GROMACS .gro file of C-alpha atoms in nm:
model
  464
    1MET     CA    1  -2.100  -1.012  -0.678
    2ASN     CA    2  -2.050  -1.253  -0.960
    3THR     CA    3  -1.812  -1.514  -1.024
    4ALA     CA    4  -1.612  -1.234  -1.302
    5ASP     CA    5  -1.556  -1.060  -1.045
    6LEU     CA    6  -1.322  -1.245  -0.875
    7GLY     CA    7  -1.159  -1.294  -1.107
    8LEU     CA    8  -1.284  -1.611  -1.321
    9PRO     CA    9  -1.391  -1.672  -1.610
   10GLU     CA   10  -1.661  -1.573  -1.765
   11GLU     CA   11  -1.905  -1.487  -2.061
   12GLY     CA   12  -2.030  -1.141  -2.035
   13ARG     CA   13  -1.860  -1.008  -1.774
   14GLU     CA   14  -1.945  -0.617  -1.793
   15ALA     CA   15  -1.631  -0.425  -1.857
   16LEU     CA   16  -1.384  -0.224  -1.623
   17PRO     CA   17  -1.254   0.115  -1.712
   18HIS     CA   18  -0.872   0.004  -1.806
   19LYS     CA   19  -0.953  -0.247  -1.519
   20GLY     CA   20  -0.740  -0.045  -1.239
   21GLY     CA   21  -0.504   0.131  -1.426
   22GLY     CA   22  -0.719   0.429  -1.462
   23GLY     CA   23  -0.985   0.582  -1.176
   24ARG     CA   24  -1.073   0.967  -1.169
   25ARG     CA   25  -0.835   1.204  -1.033
   26VAL     CA   26  -0.998   1.337  -0.721
   27GLY     CA   27  -0.996   1.713  -0.573
   28VAL     CA   28  -0.803   1.691  -0.262
   29PRO     CA   29  -0.822   1.955   0.000
   30SER     CA   30  -0.435   2.114   0.133
   31THR     CA   31  -0.247   1.875   0.297
   32ALA     CA   32  -0.045   2.135   0.446
   33LEU     CA   33  -0.136   2.044   0.861
   34PHE     CA   34  -0.119   1.655   0.768
   35THR     CA   35   0.196   1.766   0.921
   36ASP     CA   36   0.360   1.780   1.287
   37GLN     CA   37   0.451   2.148   1.465
   38TYR     CA   38   0.783   2.103   1.512
   39GLU     CA   39   0.804   2.161   1.144
   40LEU     CA   40   0.680   2.419   1.095
   41THR     CA   41   0.814   2.559   1.459
   42MET     CA   42   1.263   2.385   1.323
   43LEU     CA   43   1.071   2.651   1.007
   44ARG     CA   44   1.089   2.999   1.208
   45ALA     CA   45   1.404   2.917   1.369
   46ALA     CA   46   1.553   2.887   1.050
   47LEU     CA   47   1.472   3.165   0.878
   48LYS     CA   48   1.529   3.392   1.156
   49ALA     CA   49   1.874   3.215   1.170
   50ASP     CA   50   1.919   3.217   0.709
   51THR     CA   51   1.960   2.873   0.779
   52ALA     CA   52   1.626   2.789   0.569
   53GLU     CA   53   1.740   2.831   0.241
   54ARG     CA   54   2.084   2.587   0.289
   55ARG     CA   55   2.037   2.325   0.077
   56SER     CA   56   1.966   1.996   0.242
   57VAL     CA   57   1.914   1.604   0.133
   58PHE     CA   58   1.652   1.431   0.315
   59GLU     CA   59   1.579   1.048   0.343
   60VAL     CA   60   1.331   0.782   0.404
   61PHE     CA   61   1.446   0.403   0.520
   62THR     CA   62   1.306   0.133   0.751
   63ARG     CA   63   1.635   0.070   1.007
   64ARG     CA   64   1.413  -0.306   1.073
   65LEU     CA   65   1.174  -0.484   0.916
   66PRO     CA   66   0.882  -0.606   1.123
   67ASP     CA   67   0.914  -0.903   1.346
   68GLY     CA   68   0.999  -1.215   1.153
   69ARG     CA   69   0.903  -1.033   0.768
   70ARG     CA   70   1.158  -1.117   0.483
   71TYR     CA   71   1.077  -0.822   0.260
   72GLY     CA   72   0.873  -0.476   0.227
   73VAL     CA   73   0.660  -0.355  -0.038
   74VAL     CA   74   0.727   0.029  -0.145
   75ALA     CA   75   0.327   0.160  -0.140
   76GLY     CA   76   0.172   0.487  -0.194
   77THR     CA   77   0.449   0.708  -0.393
   78GLY     CA   78   0.130   0.812  -0.593
   79ARG     CA   79  -0.035   0.913  -0.321
   80VAL     CA   80   0.298   1.131  -0.195
   81LEU     CA   81   0.320   1.229  -0.586
   82ASP     CA   82  -0.042   1.460  -0.474
   83ALA     CA   83  -0.020   1.516  -0.133
   84VAL     CA   84   0.300   1.727  -0.241
   85GLU     CA   85   0.144   1.881  -0.520
   86ASN     CA   86  -0.159   2.008  -0.264
   87PHE     CA   87   0.078   2.116   0.012
   88ARG     CA   88  -0.007   2.417   0.030
   89PHE     CA   89  -0.058   2.701   0.243
   90ASP     CA   90  -0.455   2.841   0.142
   91PRO     CA   91  -0.615   3.155   0.337
   92GLY     CA   92  -0.770   2.899   0.579
   93VAL     CA   93  -0.464   2.721   0.697
   94LEU     CA   94  -0.271   3.064   0.746
   95ASP     CA   95  -0.528   3.224   0.941
   96PHE     CA   96  -0.607   2.885   1.213
   97LEU     CA   97  -0.139   2.904   1.201
   98ARG     CA   98  -0.210   3.289   1.373
   99GLU     CA   99  -0.460   3.222   1.570
  100ARG     CA  100  -0.276   2.950   1.723
  101GLN     CA  101   0.031   3.195   1.770
  102ILE     CA  102   0.236   2.825   1.622
  103VAL     CA  103   0.441   3.065   1.466
  104ASP     CA  104   0.494   3.442   1.340
  105GLU     CA  105   0.412   3.758   1.102
  106ALA     CA  106   0.711   3.660   0.894
  107THR     CA  107   0.726   3.276   0.899
  108LEU     CA  108   0.332   3.326   0.738
  109GLU     CA  109   0.434   3.454   0.412
  110TRP     CA  110   0.699   3.221   0.344
  111LEU     CA  111   0.453   2.938   0.370
  112ALA     CA  112   0.154   3.224   0.169
  113ASP     CA  113   0.394   3.093  -0.074
  114TYR     CA  114   0.499   2.847  -0.043
  115ARG     CA  115   0.508   2.548  -0.333
  116PHE     CA  116   0.747   2.256  -0.320
  117GLY     CA  117   1.025   2.319  -0.603
  118GLY     CA  118   1.267   2.108  -0.494
  119ASP     CA  119   1.364   1.674  -0.576
  120ILE     CA  120   1.204   1.375  -0.541
  121TRP     CA  121   1.358   1.003  -0.591
  122GLY     CA  122   1.254   0.713  -0.489
  123TYR     CA  123   1.238   0.318  -0.497
  124PRO     CA  124   0.983   0.267  -0.810
  125GLU     CA  125   0.576   0.178  -0.616
  126GLY     CA  126   0.549  -0.230  -0.629
  127GLU     CA  127   0.909  -0.296  -0.587
  128VAL     CA  128   1.028  -0.451  -0.191
  129TYR     CA  129   1.286  -0.229   0.005
  130PHE     CA  130   1.451  -0.413   0.260
  131PRO     CA  131   1.623  -0.315   0.610
  132GLY     CA  132   1.867   0.065   0.481
  133SER     CA  133   1.738   0.079   0.170
  134PRO     CA  134   1.717   0.448   0.097
  135ILE     CA  135   1.298   0.434   0.003
  136MET     CA  136   1.299   0.795  -0.084
  137ARG     CA  137   1.510   1.123  -0.170
  138VAL     CA  138   1.388   1.452  -0.098
  139GLU     CA  139   1.603   1.742  -0.220
  140GLY     CA  140   1.591   2.111  -0.161
  141SER     CA  141   1.574   2.401   0.060
  142PHE     CA  142   1.579   2.303   0.435
  143ALA     CA  143   1.257   2.457   0.425
  144GLU     CA  144   1.050   2.272   0.190
  145CYS     CA  145   1.192   1.956   0.259
  146VAL     CA  146   1.128   1.937   0.640
  147LEU     CA  147   0.784   2.069   0.575
  148LEU     CA  148   0.714   1.703   0.434
  149GLU     CA  149   0.825   1.447   0.654
  150THR     CA  150   0.525   1.428   0.835
  151VAL     CA  151   0.277   1.390   0.526
  152ILE     CA  152   0.521   1.134   0.332
  153LEU     CA  153   0.588   0.905   0.608
  154SER     CA  154   0.242   0.918   0.735
  155ILE     CA  155   0.186   0.791   0.409
  156LEU     CA  156   0.430   0.576   0.297
  157ASN     CA  157   0.477   0.407   0.663
  158HIS     CA  158   0.047   0.295   0.609
  159ASP     CA  159   0.038   0.230   0.266
  160SER     CA  160   0.362   0.047   0.238
  161ALA     CA  161   0.215  -0.216   0.554
  162ILE     CA  162  -0.049  -0.297   0.391
  163ALA     CA  163   0.096  -0.399   0.041
  164ALA     CA  164   0.350  -0.611   0.253
  165ALA     CA  165   0.007  -0.779   0.431
  166ALA     CA  166  -0.118  -0.823   0.084
  167SER     CA  167   0.191  -0.919  -0.041
  168ARG     CA  168   0.240  -1.178   0.174
  169MET     CA  169  -0.161  -1.313   0.165
  170ALA     CA  170  -0.153  -1.264  -0.260
  171SER     CA  171   0.210  -1.546  -0.204
  172ALA     CA  172   0.012  -1.774   0.071
  173ALA     CA  173  -0.372  -1.795  -0.187
  174GLY     CA  174  -0.129  -1.827  -0.522
  175ASP     CA  175  -0.340  -1.848  -0.787
  176ARG     CA  176  -0.674  -1.786  -0.695
  177PRO     CA  177  -0.810  -1.428  -0.640
  178LEU     CA  178  -0.841  -1.221  -0.314
  179ILE     CA  179  -1.090  -1.003  -0.267
  180GLU     CA  180  -1.050  -0.663  -0.035
  181MET     CA  181  -1.346  -0.619   0.186
  182GLY     CA  182  -1.156  -0.419   0.544
  183ALA     CA  183  -1.429  -0.065   0.475
  184ARG     CA  184  -1.552  -0.162   0.821
  185ARG     CA  185  -1.230  -0.188   1.040
  186THR     CA  186  -1.065   0.094   1.003
  187HIS     CA  187  -1.099   0.473   0.921
  188GLU     CA  188  -1.285   0.565   0.600
  189LEU     CA  189  -1.020   0.742   0.447
  190ALA     CA  190  -0.706   0.499   0.546
  191ALA     CA  191  -1.016   0.233   0.407
  192VAL     CA  192  -0.929   0.347   0.041
  193ALA     CA  193  -0.550   0.406   0.111
  194ALA     CA  194  -0.564   0.033   0.194
  195SER     CA  195  -0.765  -0.090  -0.087
  196ARG     CA  196  -0.557   0.073  -0.274
  197ALA     CA  197  -0.243  -0.113  -0.131
  198ALA     CA  198  -0.382  -0.426  -0.184
  199TYR     CA  199  -0.418  -0.373  -0.521
  200VAL     CA  200  -0.084  -0.318  -0.566
  201GLY     CA  201   0.056  -0.592  -0.315
  202GLY     CA  202  -0.184  -0.846  -0.573
  203PHE     CA  203  -0.529  -0.798  -0.442
  204ALA     CA  204  -0.749  -0.832  -0.799
  205SER     CA  205  -1.064  -0.638  -0.638
  206THR     CA  206  -1.224  -0.429  -0.350
  207SER     CA  207  -1.583  -0.370  -0.229
  208ASP     CA  208  -1.472   0.009  -0.136
  209LEU     CA  209  -1.685   0.176  -0.380
  210ALA     CA  210  -1.463   0.507  -0.342
  211ALA     CA  211  -1.108   0.338  -0.434
  212GLY     CA  212  -1.288   0.166  -0.708
  213PHE     CA  213  -1.422   0.533  -0.782
  214ARG     CA  214  -1.085   0.719  -0.797
  215TYR     CA  215  -0.811   0.422  -0.845
  216GLY     CA  216  -0.989   0.192  -1.098
  217ILE     CA  217  -0.960  -0.100  -0.897
  218PRO     CA  218  -1.227  -0.378  -1.026
  219THR     CA  219  -1.556  -0.350  -0.676
  220VAL     CA  220  -1.671  -0.651  -0.608
  221GLY     CA  221  -2.038  -0.666  -0.377
  222THR     CA  222  -2.357  -0.907  -0.373
  223SER     CA  223  -2.539  -0.941  -0.015
  224ALA     CA  224  -2.425  -1.024   0.377
  225HIS     CA  225  -2.667  -1.201   0.588
  226ALA     CA  226  -2.909  -0.939   0.668
  227PHE     CA  227  -3.047  -0.956   0.304
  228THR     CA  228  -3.153  -1.379   0.388
  229LEU     CA  229  -3.236  -1.233   0.732
  230LEU     CA  230  -3.512  -0.985   0.585
  231HIS     CA  231  -3.671  -1.252   0.378
  232ASP     CA  232  -3.916  -1.505   0.532
  233ARG     CA  233  -3.705  -1.845   0.393
  234GLU     CA  234  -3.384  -1.866   0.258
  235ARG     CA  235  -3.470  -1.934  -0.113
  236ASP     CA  236  -3.650  -1.579  -0.124
  237ALA     CA  237  -3.360  -1.436  -0.066
  238PHE     CA  238  -3.176  -1.633  -0.236
  239ARG     CA  239  -3.468  -1.568  -0.552
  240ALA     CA  240  -3.454  -1.203  -0.506
  241GLN     CA  241  -3.099  -1.187  -0.579
  242VAL     CA  242  -3.097  -1.455  -0.853
  243ASP     CA  243  -3.406  -1.272  -1.013
  244SER     CA  244  -3.122  -0.927  -0.934
  245LEU     CA  245  -2.790  -1.079  -1.072
  246GLY     CA  246  -2.883  -1.319  -1.277
  247ARG     CA  247  -2.737  -1.707  -1.182
  248GLY     CA  248  -2.351  -1.643  -1.236
  249THR     CA  249  -2.469  -1.414  -0.860
  250THR     CA  250  -2.256  -1.529  -0.584
  251LEU     CA  251  -2.468  -1.640  -0.300
  252LEU     CA  252  -2.439  -1.647   0.060
  253VAL     CA  253  -2.561  -2.085   0.223
  254ASP     CA  254  -2.381  -1.976   0.574
  255THR     CA  255  -2.743  -1.800   0.778
  256TYR     CA  256  -2.832  -2.137   0.879
  257ASP     CA  257  -2.745  -2.456   0.756
  258VAL     CA  258  -2.469  -2.464   0.498
  259ALA     CA  259  -2.544  -2.842   0.347
  260GLU     CA  260  -2.979  -2.642   0.313
  261ALA     CA  261  -2.896  -2.339   0.145
  262VAL     CA  262  -2.660  -2.500  -0.094
  263ARG     CA  263  -2.911  -2.783  -0.237
  264THR     CA  264  -3.195  -2.462  -0.187
  265ALA     CA  265  -2.960  -2.237  -0.420
  266VAL     CA  266  -2.858  -2.551  -0.721
  267GLU     CA  267  -3.298  -2.499  -0.703
  268VAL     CA  268  -3.347  -2.145  -0.737
  269ALA     CA  269  -3.034  -2.074  -0.948
  270GLY     CA  270  -2.986  -2.405  -1.134
  271PRO     CA  271  -2.605  -2.532  -1.223
  272GLU     CA  272  -2.545  -2.253  -1.387
  273LEU     CA  273  -2.473  -1.995  -1.023
  274GLY     CA  274  -2.171  -1.840  -1.024
  275ALA     CA  275  -1.988  -1.896  -0.668
  276VAL     CA  276  -2.116  -2.001  -0.307
  277ARG     CA  277  -1.980  -1.810  -0.058
  278ILE     CA  278  -1.930  -1.958   0.350
  279ASP     CA  279  -1.834  -1.666   0.575
  280SER     CA  280  -1.794  -1.882   0.933
  281GLY     CA  281  -1.722  -2.232   1.086
  282ASP     CA  282  -1.418  -2.410   0.994
  283LEU     CA  283  -1.347  -2.313   0.650
  284LEU     CA  284  -1.198  -2.634   0.567
  285LEU     CA  285  -1.406  -2.875   0.650
  286VAL     CA  286  -1.717  -2.689   0.507
  287ALA     CA  287  -1.537  -2.626   0.141
  288HIS     CA  288  -1.467  -2.992   0.085
  289ARG     CA  289  -1.829  -3.080   0.198
  290VAL     CA  290  -1.993  -2.809  -0.023
  291ARG     CA  291  -1.788  -2.857  -0.312
  292GLN     CA  292  -1.871  -3.267  -0.335
  293GLN     CA  293  -2.272  -3.136  -0.261
  294LEU     CA  294  -2.263  -2.915  -0.529
  295ASP     CA  295  -2.058  -3.165  -0.764
  296GLU     CA  296  -2.303  -3.393  -0.705
  297LEU     CA  297  -2.584  -3.137  -0.734
  298GLY     CA  298  -2.465  -3.108  -1.101
  299ALA     CA  299  -2.294  -2.755  -1.024
  300THR     CA  300  -1.945  -2.826  -1.150
  301GLY     CA  301  -1.838  -2.500  -1.204
  302THR     CA  302  -1.976  -2.340  -0.942
  303LYS     CA  303  -1.769  -2.138  -0.757
  304ILE     CA  304  -1.646  -2.155  -0.379
  305VAL     CA  305  -1.537  -1.817  -0.157
  306VAL     CA  306  -1.428  -1.797   0.165
  307THR     CA  307  -1.441  -1.550   0.377
  308SER     CA  308  -1.452  -1.497   0.800
  309ASP     CA  309  -1.137  -1.302   0.959
  310LEU     CA  310  -0.858  -1.439   0.687
  311ASP     CA  311  -0.520  -1.382   0.717
  312GLU     CA  312  -0.175  -1.516   0.539
  313TYR     CA  313  -0.165  -1.759   0.818
  314ALA     CA  314  -0.547  -1.896   0.714
  315ILE     CA  315  -0.542  -1.885   0.359
  316ALA     CA  316  -0.200  -2.092   0.318
  317SER     CA  317  -0.356  -2.337   0.604
  318LEU     CA  318  -0.616  -2.378   0.272
  319ALA     CA  319  -0.440  -2.411  -0.039
  320ALA     CA  320  -0.561  -2.811  -0.049
  321ALA     CA  321  -0.913  -2.687   0.049
  322PRO     CA  322  -1.114  -2.663  -0.330
  323VAL     CA  323  -1.153  -2.289  -0.275
  324ASP     CA  324  -1.177  -2.082  -0.561
  325ALA     CA  325  -1.110  -1.658  -0.381
  326TYR     CA  326  -1.042  -1.539  -0.048
  327GLY     CA  327  -1.224  -1.226   0.106
  328VAL     CA  328  -1.028  -1.100   0.377
  329GLY     CA  329  -1.090  -0.746   0.591
  330THR     CA  330  -0.991  -0.684   0.941
  331GLN     CA  331  -0.641  -0.822   0.875
  332LEU     CA  332  -0.516  -0.703   0.551
  333VAL     CA  333  -0.620  -0.331   0.669
  334THR     CA  334  -0.439  -0.355   1.015
  335GLY     CA  335  -0.089  -0.523   0.769
  336SER     CA  336  -0.165  -0.844   1.000
  337GLY     CA  337  -0.054  -0.730   1.348
  338HIS     CA  338   0.192  -0.489   1.150
  339PRO     CA  339  -0.001  -0.198   1.120
  340THR     CA  340   0.327   0.024   1.035
  341CYS     CA  341   0.652   0.032   0.870
  342SER     CA  342   0.894   0.246   1.124
  343MET     CA  343   1.005   0.404   0.815
  344VAL     CA  344   1.219   0.742   0.953
  345TYR     CA  345   1.304   1.053   0.719
  346LYS     CA  346   1.634   1.182   0.797
  347LEU     CA  347   1.867   1.492   0.713
  348VAL     CA  348   2.161   1.283   0.549
  349ALA     CA  349   2.298   1.593   0.394
  350ARG     CA  350   2.295   1.963   0.402
  351ALA     CA  351   2.521   2.223   0.237
  352GLU     CA  352   2.789   2.462   0.375
  353SER     CA  353   2.663   2.745   0.398
  354THR     CA  354   2.350   2.919   0.086
  355GLY     CA  355   2.554   3.038  -0.197
  356PRO     CA  356   2.434   2.785  -0.458
  357GLY     CA  357   2.751   2.646  -0.514
  358ALA     CA  358   2.786   2.506  -0.145
  359PRO     CA  359   2.941   2.183  -0.200
  360LEU     CA  360   2.674   1.895   0.032
  361VAL     CA  361   2.887   1.795   0.390
  362PRO     CA  362   2.699   1.456   0.521
  363VAL     CA  363   2.583   1.448   0.860
  364ALA     CA  364   2.415   1.182   1.107
  365LYS     CA  365   2.244   1.141   1.469
  366LYS     CA  366   2.514   1.004   1.630
  367SER     CA  367   2.334   0.810   1.957
  368SER     CA  368   2.314   0.544   2.162
  369GLY     CA  369   1.980   0.288   2.162
  370GLY     CA  370   1.953   0.168   1.802
  371LYS     CA  371   1.860   0.489   1.622
  372THR     CA  372   2.179   0.623   1.422
  373SER     CA  373   2.184   0.661   1.058
  374ALA     CA  374   2.418   0.661   0.809
  375GLY     CA  375   2.473   0.970   0.678
  376GLY     CA  376   2.589   1.131   0.264
  377ARG     CA  377   2.309   1.094  -0.024
  378LYS     CA  378   2.274   0.709  -0.145
  379TRP     CA  379   2.238   0.563  -0.440
  380ALA     CA  380   2.131   0.147  -0.353
  381ALA     CA  381   2.087  -0.137  -0.684
  382ARG     CA  382   2.003  -0.455  -0.612
  383ARG     CA  383   2.280  -0.764  -0.697
  384LEU     CA  384   2.152  -1.101  -0.885
  385ASP     CA  385   2.355  -1.374  -0.917
  386ALA     CA  386   2.455  -1.613  -1.197
  387ASP     CA  387   2.071  -1.762  -1.268
  388GLY     CA  388   1.935  -1.327  -1.208
  389VAL     CA  389   1.792  -1.428  -0.846
  390ALA     CA  390   1.832  -1.120  -0.655
  391GLU     CA  391   2.117  -1.164  -0.365
  392ALA     CA  392   2.216  -0.828  -0.182
  393GLU     CA  393   2.110  -0.522  -0.203
  394VAL     CA  394   2.335  -0.269  -0.225
  395VAL     CA  395   2.339   0.080  -0.053
  396GLY     CA  396   2.642   0.361  -0.104
  397THR     CA  397   2.709   0.721  -0.126
  398GLY     CA  398   2.972   0.869  -0.386
  399PRO     CA  399   3.012   0.678  -0.749
  400VAL     CA  400   2.862   0.334  -0.831
  401PRO     CA  401   3.024  -0.013  -0.982
  402ALA     CA  402   3.048  -0.030  -1.223
  403GLY     CA  403   2.841  -0.358  -1.205
  404LEU     CA  404   2.563  -0.193  -0.989
  405VAL     CA  405   2.510   0.110  -1.256
  406ASP     CA  406   2.259  -0.113  -1.442
  407ARG     CA  407   2.106  -0.211  -1.131
  408GLN     CA  408   2.024   0.117  -0.968
  409LEU     CA  409   1.692   0.111  -0.744
  410LEU     CA  410   1.638   0.478  -0.670
  411VAL     CA  411   1.428   0.630  -1.034
  412GLU     CA  412   1.323   1.027  -1.009
  413LEU     CA  413   0.990   1.131  -0.980
  414VAL     CA  414   0.969   1.519  -0.890
  415LYS     CA  415   1.205   1.773  -1.073
  416ALA     CA  416   1.251   2.089  -0.980
  417GLY     CA  417   0.917   2.041  -0.816
  418ASP     CA  418   0.770   1.882  -1.097
  419VAL     CA  419   0.578   1.539  -1.098
  420VAL     CA  420   0.755   1.321  -1.368
  421ALA     CA  421   0.642   1.017  -1.233
  422ARG     CA  422   0.335   0.917  -1.237
  423GLU     CA  423   0.234   0.516  -1.349
  424PRO     CA  424  -0.101   0.377  -1.344
  425LEU     CA  425  -0.171   0.156  -1.066
  426ASP     CA  426  -0.171  -0.236  -1.269
  427VAL     CA  427   0.159  -0.074  -1.442
  428VAL     CA  428   0.249  -0.093  -1.006
  429ARG     CA  429   0.056  -0.392  -0.919
  430ASP     CA  430   0.274  -0.545  -1.226
  431ARG     CA  431   0.622  -0.463  -1.132
  432HIS     CA  432   0.561  -0.647  -0.835
  433ALA     CA  433   0.492  -0.950  -0.875
  434ALA     CA  434   0.764  -0.922  -1.082
  435VAL     CA  435   0.990  -0.807  -0.835
  436ARG     CA  436   0.908  -1.076  -0.586
  437ALA     CA  437   0.883  -1.362  -0.772
  438ASN     CA  438   1.320  -1.263  -0.901
  439LEU     CA  439   1.381  -1.272  -0.482
  440PRO     CA  440   1.536  -1.637  -0.389
  441LEU     CA  441   1.241  -1.877  -0.306
  442SER     CA  442   1.227  -1.805   0.042
  443ALA     CA  443   1.094  -1.476   0.038
  444THR     CA  444   0.778  -1.625   0.034
  445GLN     CA  445   0.773  -1.825   0.328
  446LEU     CA  446   0.574  -1.783   0.626
  447SER     CA  447   0.803  -1.836   0.886
  448ARG     CA  448   0.970  -1.615   1.088
  449GLY     CA  449   1.334  -1.589   0.919
  450GLU     CA  450   1.507  -1.245   0.859
  451PRO     CA  451   1.540  -1.022   0.568
  452VAL     CA  452   1.589  -1.257   0.242
  453LEU     CA  453   1.808  -1.041   0.138
  454PRO     CA  454   2.114  -0.848   0.286
  455THR     CA  455   2.180  -0.520   0.236
  456GLU     CA  456   2.534  -0.453   0.189
  457TYR     CA  457   2.688  -0.077   0.276
  458VAL     CA  458   2.974   0.087   0.044
  459HIS     CA  459   3.057   0.478   0.189
  460GLU     CA  460   3.262   0.711  -0.006
  461GLN     CA  461   3.475   0.831   0.334
  462SER     CA  462   3.429   1.217   0.103
  463GLY     CA  463   3.057   1.179   0.146
  464SER     CA  464   2.800   1.305  -0.149
   0.00000   0.00000   0.00000
């Protein structure tokens, strides 16, 4: 791990293509079974009742933020677009459904030709959201929209949870770069998605090569304690690493005695040593001691990287420590205690009939227990104060007030089945940083509190 890979300047850094904005398109198998069985049984019944083709509007939103969080982060939109494109019932999938007798032959015939042909609107990836925000809107026939519920929610709930944790960690870290290294703490495929979401939230790099390959995220990595233990002496391990990776590498110094390891590291690599990594102990105390020792040894330019089960609170506690970068694993890929966002996908409007010009009727669940929803196709806008700082999330149906027309949040993502809004990941990452900077200062406080923006509702009685 060279210091440049941490996001720190260094001469001769190897160029990485597009620095997180590129990556390679990887073939994705059918996503059609990333769903719950009741989506298909609803389809079967709707086809039989001749209601499957009714024009319908579904919306993704959350009724509340995780306890203590001030804002949410929209992440996973790009993955949703991939999933929708690959939602195809190939012969093997159809055979499975037939063998299990999950649906009848008429439904299987309909599924064989399935291609989503509707429209999807949503908050741009990297945007923030609040309770009630219509994060994504899916429009088309009931049949084509209802099938997408589970795959859309599974992606948005996971990725947005990771991105929100990453955003809080990035705020706590300030200008110091963050390295995502949680692949070994979660499912192997979830790890790739988590790396992507962490990059959206503000992380600079990842240890996960699959994420680097697929999404173009900068990758880093040098050695673990096993490499030191492999050698007869710590000095031999350091020499082997420096000979292989150069003096700009990062040496792990807490396998045995930290002070002795730092002294040996500088003797082996010289004052040009790129960085040392500390993975245990009282990080605040050890970082101060290591910084003093490095300076006394003439290695004033050597950076200090800390790891060891960090979260946003631990990172904030190290703000005054002489630390140059943080590596975060478990707490990041588990959403720092909140691994989901509790987003839901609800039908909010449907046509009165299957006729092409049939008007939409707002619909909503009405029940006790806090699980109610508001009917009608929504728009959303963010109102700013006189200083240009966000002051409210405004959600409504019907005409958009003149003063909010230019502040609308939803953008077109899919038009008549075609994806129209793919973006480089760096654009998404930069958007989030800009949006977060435009929130009130209290948004970045780690103490518990209410959402930093209130959600205001403007409803048209006649619906949409």
